[in-house]
Amino acid sequence: IVEIPLNCLITVEMGKATEIGKKIIRANIDLDAPKHIFLMLFMLIDRKNPDSFFKPYYDILPPTLSNMP
């Protein structure tokens, strides 16, 4: 069994807790893929933070997604 501490995960709740996430929730916008949207929202905002806990993860992501259709 493998345990991953909660603070090592990027969660939907983290995206919802951002300023933009809260505005989306208040606006009651019907999203096609809300979980993905909130995850991406958090990552887009957080990866601009040079002191982010997740910086080592962001640093290993590919710079482009050219292999995606």
Short mmCIF file of C-alpha atoms in Angstrom, two decimals:
data_model
loop_
_atom_site.label_atom_id
_atom_site.label_comp_id
_atom_site.label_asym_id
_atom_site.label_seq_id
_atom_site.Cartn_x
_atom_site.Cartn_y
_atom_site.Cartn_z
CA ILE A 1 0.00 0.00 0.00
CA VAL A 2 1.26 3.42 -0.94
CA GLU A 3 0.25 6.54 0.95
CA ILE A 4 0.50 9.99 -0.57
CA PRO A 5 0.14 12.89 1.86
CA LEU A 6 -2.77 15.16 1.00
CA ASN A 7 -0.46 18.20 0.79
CA CYS A 8 1.31 16.49 -2.14
CA LEU A 9 -1.87 16.44 -4.25
CA ILE A 10 -3.35 19.13 -6.45
CA THR A 11 -7.07 18.88 -5.83
CA VAL A 12 -10.29 20.26 -7.27
CA GLU A 13 -10.88 22.03 -3.97
CA MET A 14 -7.63 23.97 -4.41
CA GLY A 15 -8.90 25.33 -7.73
CA LYS A 16 -12.25 26.20 -6.21
CA ALA A 17 -10.48 28.12 -3.43
CA THR A 18 -8.76 30.50 -5.87
CA GLU A 19 -10.28 33.93 -6.49
CA ILE A 20 -11.33 32.96 -10.00
CA GLY A 21 -12.63 29.59 -8.78
CA LYS A 22 -14.84 31.33 -6.23
CA LYS A 23 -16.17 33.68 -8.92
CA ILE A 24 -17.01 30.73 -11.18
CA ILE A 25 -18.88 29.04 -8.34
CA ARG A 26 -20.78 32.24 -7.45
CA ALA A 27 -21.69 32.79 -11.11
CA ASN A 28 -23.12 29.26 -11.25
CA ILE A 29 -21.52 28.68 -14.67
CA ASP A 30 -22.35 25.33 -16.25
CA LEU A 31 -18.94 23.83 -17.07
CA ASP A 32 -18.51 20.82 -19.36
CA ALA A 33 -15.70 19.35 -17.26
CA PRO A 34 -15.72 21.21 -13.93
CA LYS A 35 -13.15 19.01 -12.18
CA HIS A 36 -10.64 19.48 -14.97
CA ILE A 37 -11.34 23.21 -15.15
CA PHE A 38 -10.69 23.74 -11.43
CA LEU A 39 -7.52 21.62 -11.52
CA MET A 40 -6.19 23.55 -14.52
CA LEU A 41 -7.18 26.83 -12.95
CA PHE A 42 -5.15 26.10 -9.84
CA MET A 43 -2.14 24.97 -11.85
CA LEU A 44 -2.19 27.99 -14.17
CA ILE A 45 -2.26 30.37 -11.22
CA ASP A 46 0.10 28.46 -8.95
CA ARG A 47 2.80 27.77 -11.51
CA LYS A 48 3.46 31.52 -11.73
CA ASN A 49 4.44 31.47 -8.04
CA PRO A 50 8.24 30.95 -7.82
CA ASP A 51 7.84 29.77 -4.20
CA SER A 52 5.14 27.19 -4.98
CA PHE A 53 5.41 23.86 -3.19
CA PHE A 54 4.65 22.26 -6.56
CA LYS A 55 7.43 24.07 -8.48
CA PRO A 56 9.55 20.88 -8.85
CA TYR A 57 6.54 19.19 -10.48
CA TYR A 58 5.86 22.12 -12.80
CA ASP A 59 9.53 22.22 -13.79
CA ILE A 60 9.41 18.66 -15.17
CA LEU A 61 6.27 19.18 -17.25
CA PRO A 62 6.85 19.44 -21.00
CA PRO A 63 6.85 23.03 -22.31
CA THR A 64 4.33 22.16 -25.03
CA LEU A 65 1.71 19.53 -25.70
CA SER A 66 2.53 19.14 -29.38
CA ASN A 67 1.90 15.39 -29.18
CA MET A 68 -1.74 15.96 -28.20
CA PRO A 69 -4.35 15.94 -30.96
#
